[in-house]
Amino acid sequence: RRHCEFISATVKKALLDAGKTIDDVDAVAVTFAPGLIGAVLVGVNFAKGLAYSAGKPLVPVHHLRGHIAALYLTHPELKPPFLCLVASGGHSHIVEVQDYTHYHILGHTVDDAAGEAFDKVARTLGLPYPGGPSVANAAKTGDPKAYRLPVPHVEGRYNVSFSGLKTAVLNLVNKAQMKGERVNVADMAASFQFRITDILAEKLLLAAQDTGAKQICIAGGVAANGLLRETLAAGAKKLGARLYLPELRLCGDNAAMVAAQGFYEYRAGNTAGLNLNGLATLGIDYL
Ligand code: KG4
Ligand code: ZN
């Protein structure tokens, strides 16, 4: 509902701020999958109307491809192929980006996404949403070695699993409560952040080592995590690979990344008709 109310004014303001009119635009790019379907459909239908009325091509963009394209905005010299960890509120993937519109998934989460784990642990600890920034903030004064959280066992060399980690935090919080005690929130936040970033970094670096990738990247909301960025910087150096990080304001969902990927999809001829539909789920390798 809120999306419906704001989308016209938002697009108008974007054009105004850019000092452009719709005539300066070559094509209309829109996120069509995956995502919460209500929000996705508002965007898709608005984009159809805009493209039709302005006589511009309509370019469907996959949300995770958009996250990866944030890297091209930050590092114009970066060119595929490269290896990328995409970690957001709904997805955690290790992907080989073969070129601007072709992807091969090496690994994925078998349960919760990394951002989702941050959000759930934050709620358990009484920290505000979104959990990523609030856990990272609480962790600043905590001891990452205070609580020994388990390393989950998971099938698949590049797969990850975070639901056990989330449950371990919940169990420790409940156990303390039953004894009339409380866990130290800063220590727990630091211990959780240490464990989850360690797992993500280890899997990405393992994939880099196996495939011999010399360019490694991260994208998605979780890519804003300072400890993850530091851990990967050290690991990439050891491997002799170059690490590319998206600038902080482009890690979380934004329209610039969708426009950037829209450029590459348009160039590859991936346009859509007015029968384009929104999809709640769709693999990044759909095309
Ligand atoms: O990509 P994104 O903005 O939206 C989705 O596509 O889901 O990612 C949002 C997720 C949330 O789960 C949020 O807690 C997490 O990214 N996040 C972080 C940080 N900033 C945002 N996770 C860890 N550390 C952060 N600094
Ligand atoms: Zn996202």
PDB file of C-alpha atoms and ligand atoms in Angstrom:
ATOM      1  CA  ARG A   1       0.000   0.000   0.000  1.00  0.00           C
ATOM      2  CA  ARG A   2       2.788   2.390   0.967  1.00  0.00           C
ATOM      3  CA  HIS A   3       4.630   1.518  -2.244  1.00  0.00           C
ATOM      4  CA  CYS A   4       1.516   2.471  -4.271  1.00  0.00           C
ATOM      5  CA  GLU A   5       1.222   5.755  -2.430  1.00  0.00           C
ATOM      6  CA  PHE A   6       4.847   6.800  -2.895  1.00  0.00           C
ATOM      7  CA  ILE A   7       6.090   5.368  -6.166  1.00  0.00           C
ATOM      8  CA  SER A   8       4.955   8.213  -8.496  1.00  0.00           C
ATOM      9  CA  ALA A   9       6.380  10.947  -6.281  1.00  0.00           C
ATOM     10  CA  THR A  10       9.624   8.988  -5.773  1.00  0.00           C
ATOM     11  CA  VAL A  11      10.244   8.566  -9.502  1.00  0.00           C
ATOM     12  CA  LYS A  12       9.376  12.223 -10.118  1.00  0.00           C
ATOM     13  CA  LYS A  13      11.830  13.322  -7.424  1.00  0.00           C
ATOM     14  CA  ALA A  14      14.574  11.046  -8.768  1.00  0.00           C
ATOM     15  CA  LEU A  15      14.274  12.658 -12.209  1.00  0.00           C
ATOM     16  CA  LEU A  16      14.155  16.135 -10.677  1.00  0.00           C
ATOM     17  CA  ASP A  17      17.221  15.520  -8.483  1.00  0.00           C
ATOM     18  CA  ALA A  18      19.109  14.123 -11.475  1.00  0.00           C
ATOM     19  CA  GLY A  19      18.180  17.197 -13.539  1.00  0.00           C
ATOM     20  CA  LYS A  20      16.625  14.923 -16.179  1.00  0.00           C
ATOM     21  CA  THR A  21      13.253  14.373 -17.784  1.00  0.00           C
ATOM     22  CA  ILE A  22      11.825  11.062 -18.959  1.00  0.00           C
ATOM     23  CA  ASP A  23      12.974  12.016 -22.500  1.00  0.00           C
ATOM     24  CA  ASP A  24      16.606  11.687 -21.355  1.00  0.00           C
ATOM     25  CA  VAL A  25      15.980   8.086 -20.294  1.00  0.00           C
ATOM     26  CA  ASP A  26      16.810   5.243 -22.722  1.00  0.00           C
ATOM     27  CA  ALA A  27      14.952   2.431 -20.986  1.00  0.00           C
ATOM     28  CA  VAL A  28      12.967   1.662 -17.828  1.00  0.00           C
ATOM     29  CA  ALA A  29      14.572  -1.008 -15.615  1.00  0.00           C
ATOM     30  CA  VAL A  30      12.544  -2.659 -12.877  1.00  0.00           C
ATOM     31  CA  THR A  31      13.103  -5.345 -10.247  1.00  0.00           C
ATOM     32  CA  PHE A  32      10.727  -8.164 -11.226  1.00  0.00           C
ATOM     33  CA  ALA A  33      12.048 -11.009  -9.009  1.00  0.00           C
ATOM     34  CA  PRO A  34      12.609 -12.287  -6.393  1.00  0.00           C
ATOM     35  CA  GLY A  35      10.961 -10.512  -3.465  1.00  0.00           C
ATOM     36  CA  LEU A  36       7.845  -9.855  -1.422  1.00  0.00           C
ATOM     37  CA  ILE A  37       5.311 -10.113  -4.197  1.00  0.00           C
ATOM     38  CA  GLY A  38       3.112  -7.160  -3.194  1.00  0.00           C
ATOM     39  CA  ALA A  39       5.994  -4.717  -3.402  1.00  0.00           C
ATOM     40  CA  VAL A  40       7.407  -6.337  -6.544  1.00  0.00           C
ATOM     41  CA  LEU A  41       4.062  -6.057  -8.365  1.00  0.00           C
ATOM     42  CA  VAL A  42       3.711  -2.354  -7.552  1.00  0.00           C
ATOM     43  CA  GLY A  43       7.122  -1.704  -9.116  1.00  0.00           C
ATOM     44  CA  VAL A  44       6.507  -3.908 -12.149  1.00  0.00           C
ATOM     45  CA  ASN A  45       3.138  -2.354 -12.923  1.00  0.00           C
ATOM     46  CA  PHE A  46       4.363   1.189 -12.436  1.00  0.00           C
ATOM     47  CA  ALA A  47       7.349   0.499 -14.706  1.00  0.00           C
ATOM     48  CA  LYS A  48       5.055  -0.941 -17.380  1.00  0.00           C
ATOM     49  CA  GLY A  49       2.891   2.162 -17.326  1.00  0.00           C
ATOM     50  CA  LEU A  50       5.908   4.448 -17.446  1.00  0.00           C
ATOM     51  CA  ALA A  51       7.603   2.510 -20.264  1.00  0.00           C
ATOM     52  CA  TYR A  52       4.381   2.354 -22.298  1.00  0.00           C
ATOM     53  CA  SER A  53       3.432   5.991 -21.898  1.00  0.00           C
ATOM     54  CA  ALA A  54       6.983   7.259 -22.556  1.00  0.00           C
ATOM     55  CA  GLY A  55       7.574   4.816 -25.429  1.00  0.00           C
ATOM     56  CA  LYS A  56      10.682   3.308 -23.779  1.00  0.00           C
ATOM     57  CA  PRO A  57      11.827  -0.330 -23.620  1.00  0.00           C
ATOM     58  CA  LEU A  58      11.081  -2.231 -20.412  1.00  0.00           C
ATOM     59  CA  VAL A  59      14.028  -4.085 -18.838  1.00  0.00           C
ATOM     60  CA  PRO A  60      13.397  -6.715 -16.134  1.00  0.00           C
ATOM     61  CA  VAL A  61      16.136  -6.940 -13.484  1.00  0.00           C
ATOM     62  CA  HIS A  62      16.733  -9.799 -11.032  1.00  0.00           C
ATOM     63  CA  HIS A  63      17.170  -8.378  -7.524  1.00  0.00           C
ATOM     64  CA  LEU A  64      20.414 -10.248  -6.742  1.00  0.00           C
ATOM     65  CA  ARG A  65      21.907  -9.350 -10.121  1.00  0.00           C
ATOM     66  CA  GLY A  66      21.185  -5.771  -9.078  1.00  0.00           C
ATOM     67  CA  HIS A  67      23.122  -6.216  -5.826  1.00  0.00           C
ATOM     68  CA  ILE A  68      26.113  -7.484  -7.809  1.00  0.00           C
ATOM     69  CA  ALA A  69      25.879  -4.505 -10.191  1.00  0.00           C
ATOM     70  CA  ALA A  70      26.442  -2.174  -7.216  1.00  0.00           C
ATOM     71  CA  LEU A  71      30.059  -3.352  -7.522  1.00  0.00           C
ATOM     72  CA  TYR A  72      30.370  -1.919 -11.063  1.00  0.00           C
ATOM     73  CA  LEU A  73      29.213   1.478  -9.777  1.00  0.00           C
ATOM     74  CA  THR A  74      31.838   1.443  -7.024  1.00  0.00           C
ATOM     75  CA  HIS A  75      34.628  -0.103  -9.140  1.00  0.00           C
ATOM     76  CA  PRO A  76      34.207   0.813 -12.824  1.00  0.00           C
ATOM     77  CA  GLU A  77      37.393  -1.170 -13.556  1.00  0.00           C
ATOM     78  CA  LEU A  78      35.856  -4.432 -12.287  1.00  0.00           C
ATOM     79  CA  LYS A  79      34.905  -6.823 -15.075  1.00  0.00           C
ATOM     80  CA  PRO A  80      33.566 -10.402 -14.933  1.00  0.00           C
ATOM     81  CA  PRO A  81      34.529 -13.151 -14.419  1.00  0.00           C
ATOM     82  CA  PHE A  82      34.680 -12.932 -10.642  1.00  0.00           C
ATOM     83  CA  LEU A  83      33.466 -14.777  -7.585  1.00  0.00           C
ATOM     84  CA  CYS A  84      30.808 -13.101  -5.449  1.00  0.00           C
ATOM     85  CA  LEU A  85      29.137 -13.736  -2.118  1.00  0.00           C
ATOM     86  CA  VAL A  86      25.620 -12.292  -2.264  1.00  0.00           C
ATOM     87  CA  ALA A  87      24.207 -12.009   1.253  1.00  0.00           C
ATOM     88  CA  SER A  88      20.973 -10.205   2.012  1.00  0.00           C
ATOM     89  CA  GLY A  89      17.877 -10.591   4.163  1.00  0.00           C
ATOM     90  CA  GLY A  90      16.464 -13.296   1.922  1.00  0.00           C
ATOM     91  CA  HIS A  91      19.478 -14.876   0.187  1.00  0.00           C
ATOM     92  CA  SER A  92      23.001 -16.142   0.764  1.00  0.00           C
ATOM     93  CA  HIS A  93      24.740 -17.396  -2.351  1.00  0.00           C
ATOM     94  CA  ILE A  94      28.251 -17.946  -3.597  1.00  0.00           C
ATOM     95  CA  VAL A  95      28.094 -17.182  -7.290  1.00  0.00           C
ATOM     96  CA  GLU A  96      30.508 -17.294 -10.195  1.00  0.00           C
ATOM     97  CA  VAL A  97      29.717 -14.172 -12.237  1.00  0.00           C
ATOM     98  CA  GLN A  98      30.702 -15.395 -15.695  1.00  0.00           C
ATOM     99  CA  ASP A  99      29.769 -12.208 -17.506  1.00  0.00           C
ATOM    100  CA  TYR A 100      27.336  -9.336 -16.931  1.00  0.00           C
ATOM    101  CA  THR A 101      24.263 -11.505 -17.477  1.00  0.00           C
ATOM    102  CA  HIS A 102      25.442 -15.086 -16.825  1.00  0.00           C
ATOM    103  CA  TYR A 103      25.877 -16.701 -13.426  1.00  0.00           C
ATOM    104  CA  HIS A 104      26.745 -20.077 -11.958  1.00  0.00           C
ATOM    105  CA  ILE A 105      25.677 -20.814  -8.381  1.00  0.00           C
ATOM    106  CA  LEU A 106      28.371 -22.692  -6.428  1.00  0.00           C
ATOM    107  CA  GLY A 107      26.717 -22.669  -3.011  1.00  0.00           C
ATOM    108  CA  HIS A 108      23.756 -21.352  -1.062  1.00  0.00           C
ATOM    109  CA  THR A 109      22.233 -21.414   2.393  1.00  0.00           C
ATOM    110  CA  VAL A 110      20.310 -24.579   3.204  1.00  0.00           C
ATOM    111  CA  ASP A 111      18.073 -22.701   5.687  1.00  0.00           C
ATOM    112  CA  ASP A 112      18.193 -19.069   6.892  1.00  0.00           C
ATOM    113  CA  ALA A 113      19.845 -16.273   4.916  1.00  0.00           C
ATOM    114  CA  ALA A 114      22.733 -14.437   6.616  1.00  0.00           C
ATOM    115  CA  GLY A 115      20.793 -11.180   7.003  1.00  0.00           C
ATOM    116  CA  GLU A 116      17.812 -13.088   8.335  1.00  0.00           C
ATOM    117  CA  ALA A 117      20.083 -14.677  10.986  1.00  0.00           C
ATOM    118  CA  PHE A 118      21.305 -11.211  12.020  1.00  0.00           C
ATOM    119  CA  ASP A 119      17.685 -10.012  12.222  1.00  0.00           C
ATOM    120  CA  LYS A 120      16.515 -13.010  14.293  1.00  0.00           C
ATOM    121  CA  VAL A 121      19.457 -12.873  16.702  1.00  0.00           C
ATOM    122  CA  ALA A 122      18.898  -9.129  17.145  1.00  0.00           C
ATOM    123  CA  ARG A 123      15.286  -9.784  18.103  1.00  0.00           C
ATOM    124  CA  THR A 124      16.344 -12.500  20.577  1.00  0.00           C
ATOM    125  CA  LEU A 125      18.768 -10.035  22.180  1.00  0.00           C
ATOM    126  CA  GLY A 126      16.206  -7.211  22.267  1.00  0.00           C
ATOM    127  CA  LEU A 127      18.067  -5.156  19.654  1.00  0.00           C
ATOM    128  CA  PRO A 128      16.195  -3.083  17.029  1.00  0.00           C
ATOM    129  CA  TYR A 129      15.486  -3.995  13.373  1.00  0.00           C
ATOM    130  CA  PRO A 130      17.319  -4.225  11.020  1.00  0.00           C
ATOM    131  CA  GLY A 131      19.469  -6.621  13.003  1.00  0.00           C
ATOM    132  CA  GLY A 132      22.679  -6.333  10.972  1.00  0.00           C
ATOM    133  CA  PRO A 133      23.622  -2.778  11.966  1.00  0.00           C
ATOM    134  CA  SER A 134      22.305  -3.140  15.536  1.00  0.00           C
ATOM    135  CA  VAL A 135      24.198  -6.406  16.190  1.00  0.00           C
ATOM    136  CA  ALA A 136      27.359  -4.899  14.668  1.00  0.00           C
ATOM    137  CA  ASN A 137      26.941  -1.849  16.867  1.00  0.00           C
ATOM    138  CA  ALA A 138      26.378  -3.863  20.068  1.00  0.00           C
ATOM    139  CA  ALA A 139      29.348  -6.077  19.172  1.00  0.00           C
ATOM    140  CA  LYS A 140      31.736  -3.113  19.284  1.00  0.00           C
ATOM    141  CA  THR A 141      32.134  -3.365  23.069  1.00  0.00           C
ATOM    142  CA  GLY A 142      31.793  -7.169  23.276  1.00  0.00           C
ATOM    143  CA  ASP A 143      34.240 -10.060  23.412  1.00  0.00           C
ATOM    144  CA  PRO A 144      33.876 -12.275  20.295  1.00  0.00           C
ATOM    145  CA  LYS A 145      35.345 -15.234  22.206  1.00  0.00           C
ATOM    146  CA  ALA A 146      32.962 -14.926  25.198  1.00  0.00           C
ATOM    147  CA  TYR A 147      30.434 -17.473  23.901  1.00  0.00           C
ATOM    148  CA  ARG A 148      31.545 -20.504  21.907  1.00  0.00           C
ATOM    149  CA  LEU A 149      28.895 -20.808  19.214  1.00  0.00           C
ATOM    150  CA  PRO A 150      28.800 -23.955  17.075  1.00  0.00           C
ATOM    151  CA  VAL A 151      30.120 -24.234  13.522  1.00  0.00           C
ATOM    152  CA  PRO A 152      27.178 -25.830  11.689  1.00  0.00           C
ATOM    153  CA  HIS A 153      27.753 -28.969   9.684  1.00  0.00           C
ATOM    154  CA  VAL A 154      26.310 -28.713   6.194  1.00  0.00           C
ATOM    155  CA  GLU A 155      26.250 -30.885   3.084  1.00  0.00           C
ATOM    156  CA  GLY A 156      27.816 -29.308   0.017  1.00  0.00           C
ATOM    157  CA  ARG A 157      31.305 -27.814  -0.044  1.00  0.00           C
ATOM    158  CA  TYR A 158      30.151 -24.212  -0.587  1.00  0.00           C
ATOM    159  CA  ASN A 159      26.804 -24.340   1.198  1.00  0.00           C
ATOM    160  CA  VAL A 160      26.131 -22.570   4.481  1.00  0.00           C
ATOM    161  CA  SER A 161      23.587 -23.034   7.267  1.00  0.00           C
ATOM    162  CA  PHE A 162      22.645 -20.496   9.917  1.00  0.00           C
ATOM    163  CA  SER A 163      19.549 -21.798  11.632  1.00  0.00           C
ATOM    164  CA  GLY A 164      21.609 -23.833  14.155  1.00  0.00           C
ATOM    165  CA  LEU A 165      23.605 -20.746  15.040  1.00  0.00           C
ATOM    166  CA  LYS A 166      20.430 -18.748  15.632  1.00  0.00           C
ATOM    167  CA  THR A 167      19.011 -21.557  17.801  1.00  0.00           C
ATOM    168  CA  ALA A 168      22.246 -21.766  19.811  1.00  0.00           C
ATOM    169  CA  VAL A 169      21.935 -18.065  20.683  1.00  0.00           C
ATOM    170  CA  LEU A 170      18.261 -18.523  21.589  1.00  0.00           C
ATOM    171  CA  ASN A 171      19.071 -21.519  23.832  1.00  0.00           C
ATOM    172  CA  LEU A 172      21.784 -19.612  25.699  1.00  0.00           C
ATOM    173  CA  VAL A 173      19.433 -16.663  26.236  1.00  0.00           C
ATOM    174  CA  ASN A 174      16.656 -18.986  27.500  1.00  0.00           C
ATOM    175  CA  LYS A 175      19.024 -20.958  29.739  1.00  0.00           C
ATOM    176  CA  ALA A 176      20.273 -17.755  31.365  1.00  0.00           C
ATOM    177  CA  GLN A 177      16.699 -16.569  31.833  1.00  0.00           C
ATOM    178  CA  MET A 178      15.698 -19.784  33.595  1.00  0.00           C
ATOM    179  CA  LYS A 179      18.525 -19.219  36.079  1.00  0.00           C
ATOM    180  CA  GLY A 180      17.304 -15.671  36.620  1.00  0.00           C
ATOM    181  CA  GLU A 181      20.369 -14.350  34.786  1.00  0.00           C
ATOM    182  CA  ARG A 182      20.882 -12.528  31.502  1.00  0.00           C
ATOM    183  CA  VAL A 183      23.417 -13.055  28.754  1.00  0.00           C
ATOM    184  CA  ASN A 184      25.818 -10.223  28.139  1.00  0.00           C
ATOM    185  CA  VAL A 185      24.293  -8.654  25.006  1.00  0.00           C
ATOM    186  CA  ALA A 186      27.526  -7.084  23.747  1.00  0.00           C
ATOM    187  CA  ASP A 187      29.453 -10.344  24.201  1.00  0.00           C
ATOM    188  CA  MET A 188      26.716 -12.398  22.527  1.00  0.00           C
ATOM    189  CA  ALA A 189      26.434  -9.951  19.620  1.00  0.00           C
ATOM    190  CA  ALA A 190      30.218 -10.036  19.170  1.00  0.00           C
ATOM    191  CA  SER A 191      30.367 -13.850  19.415  1.00  0.00           C
ATOM    192  CA  PHE A 192      27.546 -14.280  16.895  1.00  0.00           C
ATOM    193  CA  GLN A 193      28.990 -11.724  14.483  1.00  0.00           C
ATOM    194  CA  PHE A 194      32.400 -13.354  14.740  1.00  0.00           C
ATOM    195  CA  ARG A 195      31.026 -16.843  14.006  1.00  0.00           C
ATOM    196  CA  ILE A 196      28.740 -15.912  11.096  1.00  0.00           C
ATOM    197  CA  THR A 197      31.265 -13.674   9.334  1.00  0.00           C
ATOM    198  CA  ASP A 198      33.926 -16.328   9.838  1.00  0.00           C
ATOM    199  CA  ILE A 199      31.720 -18.932   8.120  1.00  0.00           C
ATOM    200  CA  LEU A 200      30.836 -16.623   5.213  1.00  0.00           C
ATOM    201  CA  ALA A 201      34.452 -15.588   4.678  1.00  0.00           C
ATOM    202  CA  GLU A 202      35.747 -19.139   4.946  1.00  0.00           C
ATOM    203  CA  LYS A 203      33.318 -20.485   2.330  1.00  0.00           C
ATOM    204  CA  LEU A 204      33.963 -17.662  -0.121  1.00  0.00           C
ATOM    205  CA  LEU A 205      37.732 -18.013   0.256  1.00  0.00           C
ATOM    206  CA  LEU A 206      37.479 -21.799  -0.127  1.00  0.00           C
ATOM    207  CA  ALA A 207      35.565 -21.321  -3.387  1.00  0.00           C
ATOM    208  CA  ALA A 208      38.169 -18.785  -4.529  1.00  0.00           C
ATOM    209  CA  GLN A 209      40.980 -21.201  -3.751  1.00  0.00           C
ATOM    210  CA  ASP A 210      39.282 -24.121  -5.550  1.00  0.00           C
ATOM    211  CA  THR A 211      38.346 -22.141  -8.662  1.00  0.00           C
ATOM    212  CA  GLY A 212      41.526 -20.055  -8.747  1.00  0.00           C
ATOM    213  CA  ALA A 213      39.457 -16.854  -8.878  1.00  0.00           C
ATOM    214  CA  LYS A 214      41.657 -13.804  -8.633  1.00  0.00           C
ATOM    215  CA  GLN A 215      38.821 -11.310  -8.203  1.00  0.00           C
ATOM    216  CA  ILE A 216      36.498 -11.811  -5.248  1.00  0.00           C
ATOM    217  CA  CYS A 217      33.532  -9.664  -4.261  1.00  0.00           C
ATOM    218  CA  ILE A 218      30.669  -9.361  -1.817  1.00  0.00           C
ATOM    219  CA  ALA A 219      27.248  -7.793  -2.356  1.00  0.00           C
ATOM    220  CA  GLY A 220      23.878  -7.385  -0.604  1.00  0.00           C
ATOM    221  CA  GLY A 221      22.868  -5.804   2.694  1.00  0.00           C
ATOM    222  CA  VAL A 222      25.244  -7.980   4.749  1.00  0.00           C
ATOM    223  CA  ALA A 223      28.196  -6.741   2.649  1.00  0.00           C
ATOM    224  CA  ALA A 224      28.022  -3.592   4.811  1.00  0.00           C
ATOM    225  CA  ASN A 225      29.297  -5.601   7.793  1.00  0.00           C
ATOM    226  CA  GLY A 226      32.637  -4.198   8.932  1.00  0.00           C
ATOM    227  CA  LEU A 227      34.008  -7.424  10.395  1.00  0.00           C
ATOM    228  CA  LEU A 228      33.114  -9.388   7.239  1.00  0.00           C
ATOM    229  CA  ARG A 229      34.881  -6.767   5.127  1.00  0.00           C
ATOM    230  CA  GLU A 230      38.000  -6.880   7.354  1.00  0.00           C
ATOM    231  CA  THR A 231      38.096 -10.693   7.523  1.00  0.00           C
ATOM    232  CA  LEU A 232      37.843 -10.976   3.743  1.00  0.00           C
ATOM    233  CA  ALA A 233      40.465  -8.301   3.174  1.00  0.00           C
ATOM    234  CA  ALA A 234      42.959 -10.335   5.219  1.00  0.00           C
ATOM    235  CA  GLY A 235      41.937 -13.627   3.559  1.00  0.00           C
ATOM    236  CA  ALA A 236      42.095 -12.263   0.020  1.00  0.00           C
ATOM    237  CA  LYS A 237      45.562 -10.884   0.667  1.00  0.00           C
ATOM    238  CA  LYS A 238      46.753 -14.334   1.767  1.00  0.00           C
ATOM    239  CA  LEU A 239      45.297 -15.876  -1.403  1.00  0.00           C
ATOM    240  CA  GLY A 240      46.834 -13.233  -3.628  1.00  0.00           C
ATOM    241  CA  ALA A 241      43.353 -12.303  -4.890  1.00  0.00           C
ATOM    242  CA  ARG A 242      41.918  -8.812  -5.214  1.00  0.00           C
ATOM    243  CA  LEU A 243      38.870  -8.052  -3.075  1.00  0.00           C
ATOM    244  CA  TYR A 244      36.215  -5.628  -4.345  1.00  0.00           C
ATOM    245  CA  LEU A 245      33.758  -4.205  -1.819  1.00  0.00           C
ATOM    246  CA  PRO A 246      30.656  -2.183  -2.716  1.00  0.00           C
ATOM    247  CA  GLU A 247      30.577   1.263  -1.139  1.00  0.00           C
ATOM    248  CA  LEU A 248      28.467   1.213   2.022  1.00  0.00           C
ATOM    249  CA  ARG A 249      25.503   3.200   0.705  1.00  0.00           C
ATOM    250  CA  LEU A 250      25.156   0.778  -2.227  1.00  0.00           C
ATOM    251  CA  CYS A 251      25.154  -2.444  -0.131  1.00  0.00           C
ATOM    252  CA  GLY A 252      21.509  -2.327   0.968  1.00  0.00           C
ATOM    253  CA  ASP A 253      18.600  -2.233  -1.474  1.00  0.00           C
ATOM    254  CA  ASN A 254      18.733   0.795  -3.761  1.00  0.00           C
ATOM    255  CA  ALA A 255      17.552   1.841  -7.203  1.00  0.00           C
ATOM    256  CA  ALA A 256      20.993   2.756  -8.588  1.00  0.00           C
ATOM    257  CA  MET A 257      22.079  -0.882  -8.555  1.00  0.00           C
ATOM    258  CA  VAL A 258      18.923  -1.878 -10.473  1.00  0.00           C
ATOM    259  CA  ALA A 259      19.593   0.820 -13.071  1.00  0.00           C
ATOM    260  CA  ALA A 260      23.206  -0.401 -13.384  1.00  0.00           C
ATOM    261  CA  GLN A 261      22.170  -4.005 -13.991  1.00  0.00           C
ATOM    262  CA  GLY A 262      19.384  -2.729 -16.256  1.00  0.00           C
ATOM    263  CA  PHE A 263      22.074  -1.212 -18.476  1.00  0.00           C
ATOM    264  CA  TYR A 264      23.791  -4.600 -18.932  1.00  0.00           C
ATOM    265  CA  GLU A 265      20.500  -6.485 -19.429  1.00  0.00           C
ATOM    266  CA  TYR A 266      19.400  -3.919 -22.041  1.00  0.00           C
ATOM    267  CA  ARG A 267      22.750  -4.199 -23.801  1.00  0.00           C
ATOM    268  CA  ALA A 268      22.335  -8.002 -23.863  1.00  0.00           C
ATOM    269  CA  GLY A 269      18.882  -7.606 -25.454  1.00  0.00           C
ATOM    270  CA  ASN A 270      16.999  -8.754 -22.356  1.00  0.00           C
ATOM    271  CA  THR A 271      13.893  -6.600 -22.629  1.00  0.00           C
ATOM    272  CA  ALA A 272      10.315  -7.594 -21.778  1.00  0.00           C
ATOM    273  CA  GLY A 273       6.831  -6.984 -23.132  1.00  0.00           C
ATOM    274  CA  LEU A 274       3.910  -5.493 -21.248  1.00  0.00           C
ATOM    275  CA  ASN A 275       2.959  -9.010 -20.149  1.00  0.00           C
ATOM    276  CA  LEU A 276       5.956  -9.040 -17.740  1.00  0.00           C
ATOM    277  CA  ASN A 277       4.984 -10.607 -14.415  1.00  0.00           C
ATOM    278  CA  GLY A 278       6.563 -10.251 -10.970  1.00  0.00           C
ATOM    279  CA  LEU A 279       7.870 -13.402  -9.266  1.00  0.00           C
ATOM    280  CA  ALA A 280       8.387 -14.091  -5.561  1.00  0.00           C
ATOM    281  CA  THR A 281      11.167 -16.599  -6.252  1.00  0.00           C
ATOM    282  CA  LEU A 282      13.574 -17.021  -9.162  1.00  0.00           C
ATOM    283  CA  GLY A 283      17.185 -18.222  -9.378  1.00  0.00           C
ATOM    284  CA  ILE A 284      19.877 -15.734 -10.397  1.00  0.00           C
ATOM    285  CA  ASP A 285      20.797 -18.148 -13.224  1.00  0.00           C
ATOM    286  CA  TYR A 286      17.303 -18.053 -14.809  1.00  0.00           C
ATOM    287  CA  LEU A 287      18.679 -16.884 -18.161  1.00  0.00           C
TER     288      LEU A 287
HETATM  289  O1  KG4 B   1      19.895  -6.521   0.517  1.00  0.00           O
HETATM  290  P1  KG4 B   1      19.123  -5.966   1.637  1.00  0.00           P
HETATM  291  O2  KG4 B   1      19.136  -4.479   1.866  1.00  0.00           O
HETATM  292  O3  KG4 B   1      17.605  -6.387   1.523  1.00  0.00           O
HETATM  293  C1  KG4 B   1      17.260  -7.663   1.048  1.00  0.00           C
HETATM  294  O4  KG4 B   1      17.308  -7.878  -0.174  1.00  0.00           O
HETATM  295  O5  KG4 B   1      16.962  -8.510   1.933  1.00  0.00           O
HETATM  296  O6  KG4 B   1      19.616  -6.717   2.961  1.00  0.00           O
HETATM  297  C2  KG4 B   1      19.024  -6.486   4.195  1.00  0.00           C
HETATM  298  C3  KG4 B   1      19.701  -7.363   5.223  1.00  0.00           C
HETATM  299  C4  KG4 B   1      19.005  -7.306   6.591  1.00  0.00           C
HETATM  300  O7  KG4 B   1      18.795  -8.643   7.033  1.00  0.00           O
HETATM  301  C5  KG4 B   1      20.013  -6.578   7.461  1.00  0.00           C
HETATM  302  O8  KG4 B   1      19.994  -6.972   8.815  1.00  0.00           O
HETATM  303  C6  KG4 B   1      21.335  -6.936   6.801  1.00  0.00           C
HETATM  304  O9  KG4 B   1      21.056  -6.923   5.429  1.00  0.00           O
HETATM  305  N1  KG4 B   1      22.387  -5.940   7.112  1.00  0.00           N
HETATM  306  C7  KG4 B   1      23.529  -6.255   7.751  1.00  0.00           C
HETATM  307  C8  KG4 B   1      24.238  -5.033   7.937  1.00  0.00           C
HETATM  308  N2  KG4 B   1      23.496  -4.034   7.360  1.00  0.00           N
HETATM  309  C9  KG4 B   1      22.371  -4.611   6.864  1.00  0.00           C
HETATM  310  N3  KG4 B   1      23.997  -7.428   8.216  1.00  0.00           N
HETATM  311  C10 KG4 B   1      25.175  -7.421   8.869  1.00  0.00           C
HETATM  312  N4  KG4 B   1      25.901  -6.309   9.094  1.00  0.00           N
HETATM  313  C11 KG4 B   1      25.481  -5.101   8.644  1.00  0.00           C
HETATM  314  N5  KG4 B   1      26.205  -3.994   8.878  1.00  0.00           N
HETATM  315 ZN    ZN B   2      18.397  -6.830  -1.414  1.00  0.00          ZN
END
